[in-house]
PDB file of C-alpha atoms in Angstrom:
ATOM      1  CA  MET A  26     141.120  93.696 110.616  1.00  0.00           C
ATOM      2  CA  GLN A  27     138.991  94.379 107.611  1.00  0.00           C
ATOM      3  CA  THR A  28     140.483  96.091 104.547  1.00  0.00           C
ATOM      4  CA  ASP A  29     138.694  98.450 102.306  1.00  0.00           C
ATOM      5  CA  ALA A  30     138.452  95.762  99.710  1.00  0.00           C
ATOM      6  CA  ASP A  31     136.714  93.389 102.237  1.00  0.00           C
ATOM      7  CA  THR A  32     134.266  96.180 103.117  1.00  0.00           C
ATOM      8  CA  ASP A  33     133.530  96.927  99.431  1.00  0.00           C
ATOM      9  CA  ALA A  34     133.058  93.180  98.627  1.00  0.00           C
ATOM     10  CA  ARG A  35     130.526  93.015 101.743  1.00  0.00           C
ATOM     11  CA  GLN A  36     128.612  96.088 100.650  1.00  0.00           C
ATOM     12  CA  GLU A  37     128.368  94.629  97.148  1.00  0.00           C
ATOM     13  CA  GLY A  38     127.089  91.471  98.640  1.00  0.00           C
ATOM     14  CA  ILE A  39     124.496  93.222 100.627  1.00  0.00           C
ATOM     15  CA  ARG A  40     123.292  95.433  97.563  1.00  0.00           C
ATOM     16  CA  ALA A  41     123.203  92.346  95.405  1.00  0.00           C
ATOM     17  CA  ARG A  42     120.871  90.517  97.789  1.00  0.00           C
ATOM     18  CA  ALA A  43     118.781  93.657  98.334  1.00  0.00           C
ATOM     19  CA  ASP A  44     118.548  94.076  94.539  1.00  0.00           C
ATOM     20  CA  LEU A  45     117.424  90.420  94.319  1.00  0.00           C
ATOM     21  CA  VAL A  46     114.617  90.943  96.873  1.00  0.00           C
ATOM     22  CA  THR A  47     113.582  94.064  95.123  1.00  0.00           C
ATOM     23  CA  ALA A  48     113.660  92.415  91.741  1.00  0.00           C
ATOM     24  CA  LEU A  49     111.299  89.600  92.995  1.00  0.00           C
ATOM     25  CA  VAL A  50     108.905  92.157  94.271  1.00  0.00           C
ATOM     26  CA  LEU A  51     109.004  94.177  90.939  1.00  0.00           C
ATOM     27  CA  VAL A  52     108.428  90.815  88.975  1.00  0.00           C
ATOM     28  CA  ALA A  53     105.554  89.876  91.102  1.00  0.00           C
ATOM     29  CA  LEU A  54     104.062  93.559  90.685  1.00  0.00           C
ATOM     30  CA  GLY A  55     104.486  93.365  87.039  1.00  0.00           C
ATOM     31  CA  LEU A  56     102.832  89.995  86.698  1.00  0.00           C
ATOM     32  CA  ALA A  57      99.869  91.308  88.791  1.00  0.00           C
ATOM     33  CA  VAL A  58      99.565  94.404  86.561  1.00  0.00           C
ATOM     34  CA  ILE A  59      99.665  92.201  83.445  1.00  0.00           C
ATOM     35  CA  TYR A  60      96.968  89.941  84.937  1.00  0.00           C
ATOM     36  CA  LEU A  61      94.708  92.829  85.899  1.00  0.00           C
ATOM     37  CA  SER A  62      95.183  94.560  82.654  1.00  0.00           C
ATOM     38  CA  TRP A  63      94.385  91.534  80.701  1.00  0.00           C
ATOM     39  CA  THR A  64      91.028  90.987  82.735  1.00  0.00           C
ATOM     40  CA  MET A  65      89.922  94.447  82.207  1.00  0.00           C
ATOM     41  CA  PRO A  66      86.771  94.837  80.241  1.00  0.00           C
ATOM     42  CA  ARG A  67      87.604  95.286  76.432  1.00  0.00           C
ATOM     43  CA  LEU A  68      84.516  97.228  75.771  1.00  0.00           C
ATOM     44  CA  GLU A  69      83.773  95.478  72.381  1.00  0.00           C
ATOM     45  CA  ALA A  70      80.127  95.934  72.873  1.00  0.00           C
ATOM     46  CA  ARG A  71      80.726  99.797  72.517  1.00  0.00           C
ATOM     47  CA  ARG A  72      82.733  99.224  69.334  1.00  0.00           C
ATOM     48  CA  ILE A  73      85.979 100.408  71.144  1.00  0.00           C
ATOM     49  CA  HIS A  74      89.176  99.896  68.912  1.00  0.00           C
ATOM     50  CA  PRO A  75      91.373  97.270  70.179  1.00  0.00           C
ATOM     51  CA  SER A  76      94.344  99.724  70.219  1.00  0.00           C
ATOM     52  CA  THR A  77      92.405 102.143  72.638  1.00  0.00           C
ATOM     53  CA  ILE A  78      91.211  99.527  75.314  1.00  0.00           C
ATOM     54  CA  PRO A  79      91.661 100.781  78.862  1.00  0.00           C
ATOM     55  CA  GLY A  80      94.147  98.185  79.840  1.00  0.00           C
ATOM     56  CA  LEU A  81      96.547  98.596  76.919  1.00  0.00           C
ATOM     57  CA  VAL A  82      99.010 101.022  78.612  1.00  0.00           C
ATOM     58  CA  PRO A  83      99.062  99.301  81.955  1.00  0.00           C
ATOM     59  CA  LEU A  84      99.615  95.912  80.136  1.00  0.00           C
ATOM     60  CA  PHE A  85     102.655  97.334  78.440  1.00  0.00           C
ATOM     61  CA  LEU A  86     103.818  98.961  81.769  1.00  0.00           C
ATOM     62  CA  GLY A  87     103.505  95.626  83.461  1.00  0.00           C
ATOM     63  CA  VAL A  88     105.320  93.745  80.719  1.00  0.00           C
ATOM     64  CA  GLY A  89     108.249  96.247  81.056  1.00  0.00           C
ATOM     65  CA  LEU A  90     108.320  96.011  84.737  1.00  0.00           C
ATOM     66  CA  THR A  91     108.267  92.263  84.719  1.00  0.00           C
ATOM     67  CA  LEU A  92     111.109  92.307  82.077  1.00  0.00           C
ATOM     68  CA  LEU A  93     113.242  94.784  83.827  1.00  0.00           C
ATOM     69  CA  GLY A  94     112.682  93.124  87.330  1.00  0.00           C
ATOM     70  CA  GLY A  95     113.739  89.804  85.673  1.00  0.00           C
ATOM     71  CA  LEU A  96     116.913  91.373  84.359  1.00  0.00           C
ATOM     72  CA  LEU A  97     117.787  92.878  87.781  1.00  0.00           C
ATOM     73  CA  ALA A  98     117.058  89.462  89.367  1.00  0.00           C
ATOM     74  CA  TRP A  99     119.347  87.673  86.857  1.00  0.00           C
ATOM     75  CA  ARG A 100     122.177  90.251  87.329  1.00  0.00           C
ATOM     76  CA  SER A 101     121.825  90.028  91.187  1.00  0.00           C
ATOM     77  CA  TRP A 102     121.690  86.278  91.372  1.00  0.00           C
ATOM     78  CA  ARG A 103     125.009  86.052  89.288  1.00  0.00           C
ATOM     79  CA  ILE A 104     126.990  88.146  91.723  1.00  0.00           C
ATOM     80  CA  LYS A 105     128.947  86.307  94.380  1.00  0.00           C
ATOM     81  CA  ALA A 106     127.896  87.494  97.901  1.00  0.00           C
ATOM     82  CA  PRO A 107     129.346  85.304 100.519  1.00  0.00           C
ATOM     83  CA  GLY A 108     127.494  86.191 103.709  1.00  0.00           C
ATOM     84  CA  GLY A 109     125.164  88.552 101.785  1.00  0.00           C
ATOM     85  CA  TRP A 110     121.990  87.218 103.157  1.00  0.00           C
ATOM     86  CA  GLN A 111     123.086  87.408 106.690  1.00  0.00           C
ATOM     87  CA  ASP A 112     124.432  90.874 106.164  1.00  0.00           C
ATOM     88  CA  LEU A 113     121.124  91.978 104.621  1.00  0.00           C
ATOM     89  CA  ILE A 114     119.204  90.458 107.521  1.00  0.00           C
ATOM     90  CA  GLY A 115     121.442  92.275 109.885  1.00  0.00           C
ATOM     91  CA  LEU A 116     120.810  95.544 108.082  1.00  0.00           C
ATOM     92  CA  VAL A 117     117.001  95.085 108.337  1.00  0.00           C
ATOM     93  CA  ARG A 118     117.335  95.161 112.214  1.00  0.00           C
ATOM     94  CA  THR A 119     118.737  98.680 112.265  1.00  0.00           C
ATOM     95  CA  ARG A 120     117.057 101.937 113.480  1.00  0.00           C
ATOM     96  CA  GLU A 121     116.969 103.184 109.903  1.00  0.00           C
ATOM     97  CA  ALA A 122     115.063 100.167 108.757  1.00  0.00           C
ATOM     98  CA  LEU A 123     112.639 100.596 111.569  1.00  0.00           C
ATOM     99  CA  ARG A 124     112.096 104.208 110.395  1.00  0.00           C
ATOM    100  CA  ILE A 125     111.473 102.981 106.785  1.00  0.00           C
ATOM    101  CA  GLY A 126     109.039 100.333 108.011  1.00  0.00           C
ATOM    102  CA  VAL A 127     107.086 102.983 110.229  1.00  0.00           C
ATOM    103  CA  ILE A 128     106.932 105.230 106.922  1.00  0.00           C
ATOM    104  CA  LEU A 129     105.536 102.287 104.988  1.00  0.00           C
ATOM    105  CA  ALA A 130     103.097 101.208 107.674  1.00  0.00           C
ATOM    106  CA  LEU A 131     101.714 104.921 107.990  1.00  0.00           C
ATOM    107  CA  ALA A 132     101.453 105.291 104.237  1.00  0.00           C
ATOM    108  CA  LEU A 133      99.484 101.920 104.186  1.00  0.00           C
ATOM    109  CA  VAL A 134      97.127 102.868 107.006  1.00  0.00           C
ATOM    110  CA  HIS A 135      96.541 106.074 105.210  1.00  0.00           C
ATOM    111  CA  THR A 136      95.903 104.594 101.893  1.00  0.00           C
ATOM    112  CA  LEU A 137      94.110 101.407 102.600  1.00  0.00           C
ATOM    113  CA  VAL A 138      92.247 102.401 105.791  1.00  0.00           C
ATOM    114  CA  LEU A 139      91.770 105.971 106.290  1.00  0.00           C
ATOM    115  CA  VAL A 140      91.125 107.211 102.612  1.00  0.00           C
ATOM    116  CA  GLY A 141      87.511 106.407 101.824  1.00  0.00           C
ATOM    117  CA  LEU A 142      86.538 105.785 105.621  1.00  0.00           C
ATOM    118  CA  ILE A 143      86.815 109.407 106.464  1.00  0.00           C
ATOM    119  CA  PRO A 144      86.963 112.608 104.254  1.00  0.00           C
ATOM    120  CA  PHE A 145      90.241 113.036 102.299  1.00  0.00           C
ATOM    121  CA  TRP A 146      91.168 116.181 104.035  1.00  0.00           C
ATOM    122  CA  ALA A 147      90.785 114.511 107.502  1.00  0.00           C
ATOM    123  CA  ALA A 148      92.827 111.619 106.405  1.00  0.00           C
ATOM    124  CA  ALA A 149      95.579 113.793 104.999  1.00  0.00           C
ATOM    125  CA  MET A 150      95.670 115.815 108.139  1.00  0.00           C
ATOM    126  CA  LEU A 151      95.631 112.817 110.399  1.00  0.00           C
ATOM    127  CA  PHE A 152      98.599 111.203 108.447  1.00  0.00           C
ATOM    128  CA  ILE A 153     100.648 114.422 108.585  1.00  0.00           C
ATOM    129  CA  PHE A 154      99.979 114.864 112.271  1.00  0.00           C
ATOM    130  CA  THR A 155     100.722 111.265 113.083  1.00  0.00           C
ATOM    131  CA  PHE A 156     103.986 111.329 110.789  1.00  0.00           C
ATOM    132  CA  ILE A 157     105.334 114.381 112.444  1.00  0.00           C
ATOM    133  CA  MET A 158     104.518 113.270 115.962  1.00  0.00           C
ATOM    134  CA  VAL A 159     106.124 109.830 115.462  1.00  0.00           C
ATOM    135  CA  PHE A 160     109.274 111.056 113.968  1.00  0.00           C
ATOM    136  CA  GLU A 161     109.673 114.017 116.361  1.00  0.00           C
ATOM    137  CA  THR A 162     109.194 112.190 119.588  1.00  0.00           C
ATOM    138  CA  TRP A 163     109.438 108.362 119.276  1.00  0.00           C
ATOM    139  CA  LEU A 164     111.822 107.949 116.244  1.00  0.00           C
ATOM    140  CA  ASN A 165     113.856 111.155 116.766  1.00  0.00           C
ATOM    141  CA  GLU A 166     117.726 110.747 117.388  1.00  0.00           C
ATOM    142  CA  GLY A 167     117.603 113.346 120.095  1.00  0.00           C
ATOM    143  CA  SER A 168     114.957 114.391 122.615  1.00  0.00           C
ATOM    144  CA  ALA A 169     112.117 116.639 121.625  1.00  0.00           C
ATOM    145  CA  ASP A 170     109.696 118.576 123.635  1.00  0.00           C
ATOM    146  CA  PRO A 171     106.417 116.718 123.214  1.00  0.00           C
ATOM    147  CA  VAL A 172     104.304 119.943 123.618  1.00  0.00           C
ATOM    148  CA  LYS A 173     106.133 121.745 120.981  1.00  0.00           C
ATOM    149  CA  SER A 174     105.999 118.764 118.631  1.00  0.00           C
ATOM    150  CA  PHE A 175     102.259 118.508 119.378  1.00  0.00           C
ATOM    151  CA  ILE A 176     101.635 122.229 118.421  1.00  0.00           C
ATOM    152  CA  TRP A 177     104.051 122.084 115.351  1.00  0.00           C
ATOM    153  CA  ALA A 178     102.445 118.824 114.130  1.00  0.00           C
ATOM    154  CA  LEU A 179      98.943 120.280 114.584  1.00  0.00           C
ATOM    155  CA  ALA A 180      99.611 123.452 112.666  1.00  0.00           C
ATOM    156  CA  VAL A 181     101.455 121.665 110.027  1.00  0.00           C
ATOM    157  CA  ALA A 182      98.598 119.146 109.576  1.00  0.00           C
ATOM    158  CA  VAL A 183      95.953 121.720 109.454  1.00  0.00           C
ATOM    159  CA  VAL A 184      97.836 123.898 106.851  1.00  0.00           C
ATOM    160  CA  PHE A 185      99.013 121.282 104.507  1.00  0.00           C
ATOM    161  CA  GLY A 186      96.071 118.857 104.981  1.00  0.00           C
ATOM    162  CA  GLY A 187      93.676 121.723 104.261  1.00  0.00           C
ATOM    163  CA  GLY A 188      95.816 122.993 101.451  1.00  0.00           C
ATOM    164  CA  ILE A 189      95.995 119.648  99.797  1.00  0.00           C
ATOM    165  CA  TYR A 190      92.189 119.665  99.754  1.00  0.00           C
ATOM    166  CA  LEU A 191      91.884 123.414  98.534  1.00  0.00           C
ATOM    167  CA  VAL A 192      94.339 122.965  95.766  1.00  0.00           C
ATOM    168  CA  PHE A 193      92.949 119.805  94.276  1.00  0.00           C
ATOM    169  CA  GLU A 194      89.153 120.196  95.008  1.00  0.00           C
ATOM    170  CA  ARG A 195      88.790 123.876  94.545  1.00  0.00           C
ATOM    171  CA  ILE A 196      91.610 125.008  92.173  1.00  0.00           C
ATOM    172  CA  PHE A 197      92.137 121.852  89.982  1.00  0.00           C
ATOM    173  CA  LEU A 198      88.541 120.614  90.504  1.00  0.00           C
ATOM    174  CA  VAL A 199      89.435 116.905  91.174  1.00  0.00           C
ATOM    175  CA  ARG A 200      87.225 115.145  93.211  1.00  0.00           C
ATOM    176  CA  LEU A 201      89.131 113.416  95.879  1.00  0.00           C
ATOM    177  CA  PRO A 202      87.971 110.362  97.799  1.00  0.00           C
TER     178      PRO A 202
END
């Protein structure tokens, strides 16, 4: 029988390994930002002062992200976590992890495929509609009526997808992709 101390130690091990994975991703992202900031045009030909170059703020943010990710990795690595990797992999196989993966996939398809391929308002409507349909029908804990879900998803997608377009394009005068 597991005691509360065993459960707490196990949870701490899972968190430590999850933090380590997150830290490695943050360090990689920070290094990529540093590299891309460093390779941005410096605009010396236009006599731009070095303290106002376009990549300066992203460079500082990349350095900060790399340093803080490194600190998190160092802290997470030092924590004793017997069985932490196995428990973390077991946690990744849960329904909650599937839901997070679907959210990530939908966001990536919206951002990397739809935006730019079709008008932004259509991409937003399609994303909102798909998100609601997937989570109301396929990934819902209980059973949902597909017809009601379809009508609800369509209404929300039209109102909010169109609303995003109207607010940014017409009110804030921001050109959307």
